[in-house]
């Protein structure tokens, strides 16, 4: 079952996209798309993959593939912690 997350956008969409893309790529993953929509793939304790769309206030993320032992809540907490730095 996919994880559906909604992350508040604390900055403009371009800045958020750059932050998220850099974090994923620093961990060996890839991001395809732009600040409005795209997909991501990351090998981190298993495969984490999905898609995202962004409107002016919220980034909507659908994690379609993740390790069974990683919860949707853990993914959301990780993303929120990366946006604070």
Short mmCIF file of C-alpha atoms in Angstrom, two decimals:
data_model
loop_
_atom_site.label_atom_id
_atom_site.label_comp_id
_atom_site.label_asym_id
_atom_site.label_seq_id
_atom_site.Cartn_x
_atom_site.Cartn_y
_atom_site.Cartn_z
CA UNK A 1 0.00 0.00 0.00
CA UNK A 2 1.50 3.36 -0.97
CA UNK A 3 2.22 6.15 1.48
CA UNK A 4 0.46 9.40 0.66
CA UNK A 5 2.11 12.37 2.35
CA UNK A 6 1.37 16.09 2.31
CA UNK A 7 4.31 18.23 3.38
CA UNK A 8 3.81 21.98 3.97
CA UNK A 9 6.01 24.10 1.73
CA UNK A 10 7.86 26.48 4.09
CA UNK A 11 9.69 28.24 1.22
CA UNK A 12 8.98 28.74 -2.46
CA UNK A 13 8.61 25.58 -4.54
CA UNK A 14 11.94 26.05 -6.35
CA UNK A 15 13.89 26.24 -3.08
CA UNK A 16 12.08 23.20 -1.69
CA UNK A 17 12.74 21.21 -4.88
CA UNK A 18 16.47 22.02 -4.74
CA UNK A 19 16.67 20.95 -1.07
CA UNK A 20 14.85 17.66 -1.62
CA UNK A 21 16.72 16.87 -4.86
CA UNK A 22 20.10 17.54 -3.22
CA UNK A 23 19.24 15.32 -0.22
CA UNK A 24 18.14 12.44 -2.46
CA UNK A 25 21.14 12.74 -4.81
CA UNK A 26 23.61 12.95 -1.89
CA UNK A 27 22.31 9.54 -0.85
CA UNK A 28 22.77 8.04 -4.33
CA UNK A 29 19.22 8.53 -5.59
CA UNK A 30 17.73 10.25 -8.60
CA UNK A 31 15.01 12.84 -9.14
CA UNK A 32 13.29 13.32 -12.48
CA UNK A 33 11.11 16.37 -12.98
CA UNK A 34 10.96 19.91 -11.70
CA UNK A 35 9.55 21.84 -8.74
CA UNK A 36 5.96 21.15 -9.83
CA UNK A 37 5.92 17.39 -10.51
CA UNK A 38 8.21 14.42 -10.96
CA UNK A 39 9.44 11.14 -9.57
CA UNK A 40 12.21 9.92 -7.28
CA UNK A 41 14.18 6.74 -6.68
CA UNK A 42 16.51 5.97 -3.80
CA UNK A 43 18.25 2.82 -2.55
CA UNK A 44 18.37 3.24 1.22
CA UNK A 45 17.87 0.07 3.28
CA UNK A 46 15.89 -1.09 0.23
CA UNK A 47 14.22 0.76 -2.60
CA UNK A 48 12.20 3.90 -1.94
CA UNK A 49 10.45 5.23 -5.04
CA UNK A 50 7.49 7.39 -5.85
CA UNK A 51 6.17 10.59 -7.32
CA UNK A 52 5.34 14.11 -6.20
CA UNK A 53 3.37 17.18 -7.16
CA UNK A 54 3.63 20.63 -5.63
CA UNK A 55 1.16 23.45 -5.41
CA UNK A 56 1.86 26.82 -3.81
CA UNK A 57 1.51 25.58 -0.22
CA UNK A 58 1.95 21.80 -0.16
CA UNK A 59 4.12 19.07 -1.66
CA UNK A 60 2.06 15.91 -2.22
CA UNK A 61 4.21 12.78 -2.20
CA UNK A 62 3.17 9.24 -3.07
CA UNK A 63 5.73 6.62 -2.02
CA UNK A 64 4.86 3.66 -4.22
CA UNK A 65 7.73 1.39 -3.20
CA UNK A 66 9.42 1.13 0.20
CA UNK A 67 10.91 -1.53 2.47
CA UNK A 68 8.25 -3.23 4.63
CA UNK A 69 10.08 -2.35 7.84
CA UNK A 70 10.03 1.41 7.15
CA UNK A 71 6.71 3.02 8.02
CA UNK A 72 5.06 5.91 6.22
CA UNK A 73 5.45 7.92 9.44
CA UNK A 74 9.22 7.34 9.45
CA UNK A 75 9.49 8.59 5.87
CA UNK A 76 7.42 11.67 6.70
CA UNK A 77 9.52 12.41 9.82
CA UNK A 78 12.73 12.04 7.81
CA UNK A 79 11.50 14.44 5.12
CA UNK A 80 10.33 17.02 7.65
CA UNK A 81 13.67 16.88 9.50
CA UNK A 82 15.56 17.52 6.24
CA UNK A 83 13.45 20.57 5.46
CA UNK A 84 14.31 22.15 8.82
CA UNK A 85 18.06 22.19 8.12
#
